[in-house]
Short mmCIF file of N, CA and C in Angstrom, two decimals:
data_model
loop_
_atom_site.label_atom_id
_atom_site.label_comp_id
_atom_site.label_asym_id
_atom_site.label_seq_id
_atom_site.Cartn_x
_atom_site.Cartn_y
_atom_site.Cartn_z
N UNK U 23 26.06 -15.39 8.14
CA UNK U 23 26.48 -14.01 8.06
C UNK U 23 27.57 -13.88 7.01
N UNK U 24 27.50 -12.83 6.23
CA UNK U 24 28.46 -12.59 5.15
C UNK U 24 29.62 -11.74 5.68
N UNK U 25 30.81 -12.23 5.46
CA UNK U 25 32.01 -11.50 5.87
C UNK U 25 32.47 -10.63 4.71
N UNK U 26 32.69 -9.36 4.95
CA UNK U 26 33.15 -8.42 3.92
C UNK U 26 34.65 -8.54 3.79
N UNK U 27 35.11 -8.77 2.55
CA UNK U 27 36.53 -8.98 2.31
C UNK U 27 37.27 -7.66 2.04
N UNK U 28 36.62 -6.74 1.33
CA UNK U 28 37.30 -5.49 0.95
C UNK U 28 36.38 -4.31 1.19
N UNK U 29 36.97 -3.11 1.21
CA UNK U 29 36.20 -1.90 1.34
C UNK U 29 35.27 -1.73 0.13
N UNK U 30 35.73 -2.06 -1.05
CA UNK U 30 34.90 -1.95 -2.27
C UNK U 30 33.68 -2.86 -2.16
N UNK U 31 33.89 -4.05 -1.62
CA UNK U 31 32.76 -4.96 -1.42
C UNK U 31 31.77 -4.41 -0.44
N UNK U 32 32.25 -3.81 0.64
CA UNK U 32 31.37 -3.20 1.63
C UNK U 32 30.58 -2.07 1.02
N UNK U 33 31.23 -1.19 0.28
CA UNK U 33 30.56 -0.08 -0.37
C UNK U 33 29.49 -0.57 -1.34
N UNK U 34 29.79 -1.57 -2.13
CA UNK U 34 28.84 -2.12 -3.07
C UNK U 34 27.64 -2.72 -2.34
N UNK U 35 27.91 -3.41 -1.27
CA UNK U 35 26.83 -4.03 -0.49
C UNK U 35 25.89 -2.96 0.11
N UNK U 36 26.47 -1.91 0.68
CA UNK U 36 25.67 -0.83 1.25
C UNK U 36 24.88 -0.12 0.16
N UNK U 37 25.49 0.08 -0.99
CA UNK U 37 24.81 0.74 -2.11
C UNK U 37 23.60 -0.08 -2.57
N UNK U 38 23.76 -1.40 -2.64
CA UNK U 38 22.62 -2.27 -3.01
C UNK U 38 21.49 -2.14 -2.00
N UNK U 39 21.81 -2.07 -0.73
CA UNK U 39 20.80 -1.94 0.32
C UNK U 39 20.08 -0.59 0.21
N UNK U 40 20.84 0.46 -0.09
CA UNK U 40 20.22 1.77 -0.26
C UNK U 40 19.26 1.77 -1.45
N UNK U 41 19.69 1.16 -2.54
CA UNK U 41 18.80 1.06 -3.71
C UNK U 41 17.52 0.28 -3.39
N UNK U 42 17.67 -0.79 -2.65
CA UNK U 42 16.50 -1.59 -2.28
C UNK U 42 15.54 -0.80 -1.39
N UNK U 43 16.10 -0.04 -0.45
CA UNK U 43 15.26 0.79 0.41
C UNK U 43 14.56 1.87 -0.39
N UNK U 44 15.27 2.46 -1.32
CA UNK U 44 14.67 3.46 -2.20
C UNK U 44 13.54 2.86 -3.02
N UNK U 45 13.76 1.66 -3.57
CA UNK U 45 12.72 1.00 -4.34
C UNK U 45 11.50 0.68 -3.46
N UNK U 46 11.74 0.24 -2.24
CA UNK U 46 10.63 -0.05 -1.35
C UNK U 46 9.85 1.22 -1.04
N UNK U 47 10.55 2.29 -0.75
CA UNK U 47 9.91 3.57 -0.45
C UNK U 47 9.04 4.02 -1.64
N UNK U 48 9.57 3.92 -2.84
CA UNK U 48 8.80 4.32 -4.02
C UNK U 48 7.59 3.42 -4.23
N UNK U 49 7.75 2.14 -4.01
CA UNK U 49 6.64 1.18 -4.18
C UNK U 49 5.54 1.48 -3.16
N UNK U 50 5.92 1.75 -1.91
CA UNK U 50 4.93 2.04 -0.89
C UNK U 50 4.20 3.35 -1.20
N UNK U 51 4.93 4.34 -1.66
CA UNK U 51 4.30 5.60 -2.03
C UNK U 51 3.44 5.50 -3.27
N UNK U 52 3.69 4.46 -4.08
CA UNK U 52 2.93 4.28 -5.30
C UNK U 52 1.62 3.53 -5.12
N UNK U 53 1.36 3.04 -3.94
CA UNK U 53 0.11 2.31 -3.71
C UNK U 53 -1.08 3.27 -3.77
N UNK U 54 -2.01 2.96 -4.62
CA UNK U 54 -3.25 3.72 -4.74
C UNK U 54 -4.36 2.72 -5.09
N UNK U 55 -5.28 2.58 -4.19
CA UNK U 55 -6.34 1.57 -4.33
C UNK U 55 -7.68 2.27 -4.55
N UNK U 56 -8.41 1.81 -5.54
CA UNK U 56 -9.76 2.29 -5.79
C UNK U 56 -10.73 1.15 -5.59
N UNK U 57 -11.74 1.41 -4.80
CA UNK U 57 -12.77 0.40 -4.51
C UNK U 57 -14.14 1.02 -4.78
N UNK U 58 -14.98 0.29 -5.47
CA UNK U 58 -16.34 0.76 -5.76
C UNK U 58 -17.34 -0.14 -5.09
N UNK U 59 -18.36 0.44 -4.51
CA UNK U 59 -19.40 -0.33 -3.82
C UNK U 59 -20.05 -1.30 -4.78
N UNK U 60 -20.67 -2.34 -4.24
CA UNK U 60 -21.27 -3.41 -5.05
C UNK U 60 -22.33 -2.89 -6.00
N UNK U 61 -23.00 -1.80 -5.64
CA UNK U 61 -24.02 -1.26 -6.52
C UNK U 61 -23.50 -0.15 -7.43
N UNK U 62 -22.22 0.18 -7.31
CA UNK U 62 -21.58 1.16 -8.18
C UNK U 62 -21.82 2.61 -7.82
N UNK U 63 -22.43 2.89 -6.70
CA UNK U 63 -22.77 4.28 -6.36
C UNK U 63 -21.69 5.03 -5.62
N UNK U 64 -20.79 4.31 -4.96
CA UNK U 64 -19.74 4.96 -4.15
C UNK U 64 -18.39 4.41 -4.58
N UNK U 65 -17.46 5.34 -4.81
CA UNK U 65 -16.08 4.94 -5.14
C UNK U 65 -15.16 5.64 -4.16
N UNK U 66 -14.27 4.83 -3.55
CA UNK U 66 -13.32 5.33 -2.55
C UNK U 66 -11.92 5.05 -3.07
N UNK U 67 -11.02 6.01 -2.85
CA UNK U 67 -9.63 5.83 -3.21
C UNK U 67 -8.79 6.07 -1.97
N UNK U 68 -7.83 5.16 -1.71
CA UNK U 68 -6.94 5.30 -0.56
C UNK U 68 -5.50 5.06 -0.99
N UNK U 69 -4.58 5.60 -0.19
CA UNK U 69 -3.16 5.40 -0.46
C UNK U 69 -2.64 4.19 0.34
N UNK U 70 -1.36 3.98 0.33
CA UNK U 70 -0.73 2.84 0.98
C UNK U 70 -0.85 2.86 2.50
N UNK U 71 -1.21 4.00 3.08
CA UNK U 71 -1.43 4.10 4.52
C UNK U 71 -2.92 3.96 4.84
N UNK U 72 -3.72 3.66 3.83
CA UNK U 72 -5.17 3.54 3.95
C UNK U 72 -5.83 4.89 4.22
N UNK U 73 -5.12 5.97 3.89
CA UNK U 73 -5.68 7.31 4.04
C UNK U 73 -6.53 7.65 2.82
N UNK U 74 -7.68 8.23 3.05
CA UNK U 74 -8.59 8.60 1.98
C UNK U 74 -7.97 9.67 1.08
N UNK U 75 -7.93 9.38 -0.22
CA UNK U 75 -7.39 10.34 -1.19
C UNK U 75 -8.42 10.75 -2.22
N UNK U 76 -9.53 10.04 -2.27
CA UNK U 76 -10.59 10.36 -3.23
C UNK U 76 -11.90 9.73 -2.84
N UNK U 77 -12.99 10.41 -3.18
CA UNK U 77 -14.31 9.91 -2.85
C UNK U 77 -15.27 10.45 -3.91
N UNK U 78 -16.05 9.57 -4.51
CA UNK U 78 -17.03 10.03 -5.48
C UNK U 78 -18.31 9.21 -5.37
N UNK U 79 -19.40 9.82 -5.83
CA UNK U 79 -20.72 9.23 -5.73
C UNK U 79 -21.46 9.39 -7.05
N UNK U 80 -22.37 8.49 -7.32
CA UNK U 80 -23.28 8.66 -8.44
C UNK U 80 -24.59 9.24 -7.91
N UNK U 81 -25.44 9.65 -8.80
CA UNK U 81 -26.75 10.19 -8.39
C UNK U 81 -27.62 9.20 -7.64
N UNK U 82 -27.29 7.92 -7.73
CA UNK U 82 -28.08 6.88 -7.06
C UNK U 82 -28.10 7.02 -5.54
N UNK U 83 -27.14 7.71 -4.96
CA UNK U 83 -27.15 7.85 -3.52
C UNK U 83 -28.30 8.70 -3.02
N UNK U 84 -28.89 9.47 -3.90
CA UNK U 84 -30.01 10.34 -3.45
C UNK U 84 -31.21 9.52 -2.99
N UNK U 85 -31.26 8.26 -3.38
CA UNK U 85 -32.38 7.40 -2.99
C UNK U 85 -32.07 6.60 -1.71
N UNK U 86 -30.88 6.76 -1.16
CA UNK U 86 -30.49 6.02 0.03
C UNK U 86 -31.03 6.71 1.27
N UNK U 87 -31.31 5.88 2.28
CA UNK U 87 -31.52 6.43 3.61
C UNK U 87 -30.15 6.81 4.16
N UNK U 88 -30.10 7.67 5.15
CA UNK U 88 -28.80 7.99 5.74
C UNK U 88 -28.10 6.75 6.27
N UNK U 89 -28.83 5.83 6.83
CA UNK U 89 -28.22 4.61 7.37
C UNK U 89 -27.61 3.76 6.25
N UNK U 90 -28.34 3.62 5.13
CA UNK U 90 -27.83 2.83 4.02
C UNK U 90 -26.60 3.49 3.43
N UNK U 91 -26.63 4.82 3.27
CA UNK U 91 -25.47 5.54 2.76
C UNK U 91 -24.25 5.32 3.64
N UNK U 92 -24.45 5.51 4.96
CA UNK U 92 -23.34 5.35 5.90
C UNK U 92 -22.78 3.92 5.84
N UNK U 93 -23.67 2.93 5.83
CA UNK U 93 -23.23 1.54 5.82
C UNK U 93 -22.43 1.23 4.56
N UNK U 94 -22.91 1.66 3.43
CA UNK U 94 -22.24 1.35 2.17
C UNK U 94 -20.90 2.11 2.06
N UNK U 95 -20.87 3.35 2.50
CA UNK U 95 -19.65 4.12 2.49
C UNK U 95 -18.58 3.47 3.38
N UNK U 96 -18.96 3.10 4.59
CA UNK U 96 -18.00 2.48 5.51
C UNK U 96 -17.54 1.13 4.95
N UNK U 97 -18.42 0.32 4.40
CA UNK U 97 -18.03 -0.97 3.85
C UNK U 97 -17.04 -0.79 2.70
N UNK U 98 -17.32 0.16 1.85
CA UNK U 98 -16.44 0.39 0.67
C UNK U 98 -15.09 0.93 1.12
N UNK U 99 -15.09 1.87 2.05
CA UNK U 99 -13.83 2.41 2.57
C UNK U 99 -13.04 1.33 3.28
N UNK U 100 -13.69 0.48 4.04
CA UNK U 100 -13.01 -0.60 4.75
C UNK U 100 -12.37 -1.57 3.76
N UNK U 101 -13.08 -1.90 2.68
CA UNK U 101 -12.54 -2.81 1.68
C UNK U 101 -11.31 -2.20 1.00
N UNK U 102 -11.36 -0.91 0.69
CA UNK U 102 -10.23 -0.24 0.07
C UNK U 102 -9.04 -0.23 1.02
N UNK U 103 -9.27 0.09 2.27
CA UNK U 103 -8.20 0.14 3.27
C UNK U 103 -7.57 -1.24 3.44
N UNK U 104 -8.38 -2.27 3.47
CA UNK U 104 -7.88 -3.63 3.60
C UNK U 104 -6.98 -4.00 2.44
N UNK U 105 -7.42 -3.69 1.24
CA UNK U 105 -6.59 -3.99 0.05
C UNK U 105 -5.28 -3.22 0.09
N UNK U 106 -5.33 -1.96 0.48
CA UNK U 106 -4.12 -1.14 0.53
C UNK U 106 -3.12 -1.68 1.56
N UNK U 107 -3.60 -2.01 2.72
CA UNK U 107 -2.72 -2.54 3.76
C UNK U 107 -2.19 -3.92 3.44
N UNK U 108 -3.00 -4.71 2.74
CA UNK U 108 -2.52 -6.02 2.29
C UNK U 108 -1.41 -5.87 1.28
N UNK U 109 -1.57 -4.95 0.34
CA UNK U 109 -0.54 -4.71 -0.65
C UNK U 109 0.74 -4.18 0.00
N UNK U 110 0.56 -3.26 0.94
CA UNK U 110 1.69 -2.70 1.67
C UNK U 110 2.44 -3.80 2.43
N UNK U 111 1.69 -4.65 3.12
CA UNK U 111 2.29 -5.75 3.85
C UNK U 111 3.05 -6.71 2.95
N UNK U 112 2.51 -6.97 1.77
CA UNK U 112 3.21 -7.84 0.83
C UNK U 112 4.53 -7.25 0.36
N UNK U 113 4.55 -5.95 0.10
CA UNK U 113 5.81 -5.31 -0.30
C UNK U 113 6.85 -5.38 0.83
N UNK U 114 6.41 -5.14 2.05
CA UNK U 114 7.33 -5.20 3.18
C UNK U 114 7.82 -6.62 3.43
N UNK U 115 6.91 -7.59 3.31
CA UNK U 115 7.32 -9.01 3.47
C UNK U 115 8.35 -9.40 2.44
N UNK U 116 8.11 -8.99 1.18
CA UNK U 116 9.08 -9.27 0.11
C UNK U 116 10.43 -8.66 0.42
N UNK U 117 10.42 -7.41 0.84
CA UNK U 117 11.66 -6.72 1.18
C UNK U 117 12.40 -7.45 2.30
N UNK U 118 11.65 -7.80 3.34
CA UNK U 118 12.28 -8.48 4.48
C UNK U 118 12.83 -9.84 4.09
N UNK U 119 12.12 -10.58 3.25
CA UNK U 119 12.59 -11.91 2.86
C UNK U 119 13.86 -11.82 2.00
N UNK U 120 13.94 -10.75 1.20
CA UNK U 120 15.15 -10.57 0.38
C UNK U 120 16.31 -10.15 1.28
N UNK U 121 16.02 -9.45 2.36
CA UNK U 121 17.08 -8.98 3.26
C UNK U 121 17.72 -10.11 4.05
N UNK U 122 17.02 -11.21 4.21
CA UNK U 122 17.55 -12.31 5.01
C UNK U 122 18.32 -13.33 4.18
N UNK U 123 18.40 -13.08 2.87
CA UNK U 123 19.13 -14.02 2.00
C UNK U 123 20.60 -13.77 2.08
#
Protein backbone atom coordinates (compact mmCIF):
# COMPACT_ATOMS: atom_id res chain seq x y z
CA UNK A 1 0.00 0.00 0.00
CA UNK A 2 1.25 3.46 -0.92
CA UNK A 3 1.39 6.04 1.85
CA UNK A 4 0.57 9.59 0.74
CA UNK A 5 3.13 12.07 2.02
CA UNK A 6 1.55 15.39 1.01
CA UNK A 7 -1.78 16.82 -0.07
CA UNK A 8 -0.27 17.62 -3.49
CA UNK A 9 0.75 13.99 -3.88
CA UNK A 10 -2.78 12.87 -2.96
CA UNK A 11 -4.35 15.27 -5.46
CA UNK A 12 -1.98 14.12 -8.21
CA UNK A 13 -2.72 10.48 -7.45
CA UNK A 14 -6.49 11.01 -7.54
CA UNK A 15 -6.18 13.01 -10.78
CA UNK A 16 -4.25 10.14 -12.42
CA UNK A 17 -6.98 7.71 -11.38
CA UNK A 18 -9.68 10.00 -12.80
CA UNK A 19 -7.79 10.21 -16.10
CA UNK A 20 -7.45 6.43 -16.23
CA UNK A 21 -11.17 5.98 -15.57
CA UNK A 22 -11.99 8.50 -18.27
CA UNK A 23 -9.69 6.68 -20.71
CA UNK A 24 -11.33 3.35 -19.86
CA UNK A 25 -14.80 4.82 -20.33
CA UNK A 26 -13.84 6.23 -23.74
CA UNK A 27 -12.22 2.96 -24.82
CA UNK A 28 -15.29 0.95 -23.80
CA UNK A 29 -17.59 3.36 -25.64
CA UNK A 30 -15.32 3.14 -28.68
CA UNK A 31 -15.77 -0.60 -29.16
CA UNK A 32 -17.54 -1.30 -32.43
CA UNK A 33 -17.30 -4.79 -33.91
CA UNK A 34 -18.35 -5.78 -37.42
CA UNK A 35 -18.75 -9.45 -38.27
CA UNK A 36 -19.67 -10.86 -41.67
CA UNK A 37 -21.07 -14.34 -42.23
CA UNK A 38 -18.79 -16.90 -43.85
CA UNK A 39 -20.64 -16.57 -47.16
CA UNK A 40 -20.64 -12.77 -47.05
CA UNK A 41 -24.41 -12.33 -47.10
CA UNK A 42 -24.99 -11.02 -43.58
CA UNK A 43 -23.06 -8.31 -41.74
CA UNK A 44 -23.71 -7.53 -38.09
CA UNK A 45 -22.35 -4.61 -36.09
CA UNK A 46 -22.38 -4.49 -32.28
CA UNK A 47 -21.08 -2.12 -29.63
CA UNK A 48 -19.05 -2.91 -26.52
CA UNK A 49 -22.16 -4.13 -24.71
CA UNK A 50 -22.84 -6.55 -27.60
CA UNK A 51 -25.92 -4.50 -28.50
CA UNK A 52 -26.86 -4.55 -32.17
CA UNK A 53 -25.99 -1.25 -33.88
CA UNK A 54 -26.10 -2.29 -37.52
CA UNK A 55 -27.36 -5.07 -39.75
CA UNK A 56 -27.05 -5.48 -43.49
CA UNK A 57 -27.71 -8.18 -46.07
CA UNK A 58 -26.77 -8.90 -49.66
CA UNK A 59 -29.25 -10.10 -52.25
CA UNK A 60 -27.99 -13.64 -51.68
CA UNK A 61 -30.29 -14.06 -48.69
CA UNK A 62 -33.26 -14.27 -51.05
CA UNK A 63 -32.21 -17.83 -51.84
CA UNK A 64 -32.10 -18.90 -48.19
CA UNK A 65 -34.74 -20.91 -46.44
CA UNK A 66 -36.05 -19.18 -43.32
CA UNK A 67 -34.18 -21.73 -41.22
CA UNK A 68 -30.87 -21.11 -43.01
CA UNK A 69 -31.33 -17.34 -42.73
CA UNK A 70 -32.09 -17.57 -39.02
CA UNK A 71 -29.14 -19.90 -38.35
CA UNK A 72 -26.65 -17.74 -40.22
CA UNK A 73 -27.94 -14.51 -38.67
CA UNK A 74 -27.72 -15.91 -35.14
CA UNK A 75 -24.23 -17.38 -35.75
CA UNK A 76 -22.95 -14.09 -37.14
CA UNK A 77 -24.50 -12.03 -34.33
CA UNK A 78 -23.12 -14.43 -31.73
CA UNK A 79 -19.61 -14.16 -33.20
CA UNK A 80 -19.80 -10.34 -33.18
CA UNK A 81 -21.05 -10.30 -29.58
CA UNK A 82 -18.29 -12.68 -28.49
CA UNK A 83 -15.60 -10.49 -30.07
CA UNK A 84 -17.08 -7.34 -28.49
CA UNK A 85 -17.27 -8.83 -25.02
CA UNK A 86 -13.77 -10.28 -25.34
CA UNK A 87 -12.40 -6.86 -26.28
CA UNK A 88 -14.34 -5.25 -23.43
CA UNK A 89 -13.01 -7.83 -20.97
CA UNK A 90 -9.45 -7.21 -22.14
CA UNK A 91 -9.77 -3.47 -21.57
CA UNK A 92 -11.17 -4.04 -18.08
CA UNK A 93 -8.48 -6.61 -17.24
CA UNK A 94 -5.77 -4.17 -18.36
CA UNK A 95 -7.31 -1.41 -16.27
CA UNK A 96 -7.54 -3.65 -13.21
CA UNK A 97 -3.97 -4.92 -13.56
CA UNK A 98 -2.68 -1.35 -13.78
CA UNK A 99 -4.70 -0.43 -10.68
CA UNK A 100 -2.98 -3.07 -8.56
CA UNK A 101 0.54 -1.82 -9.33
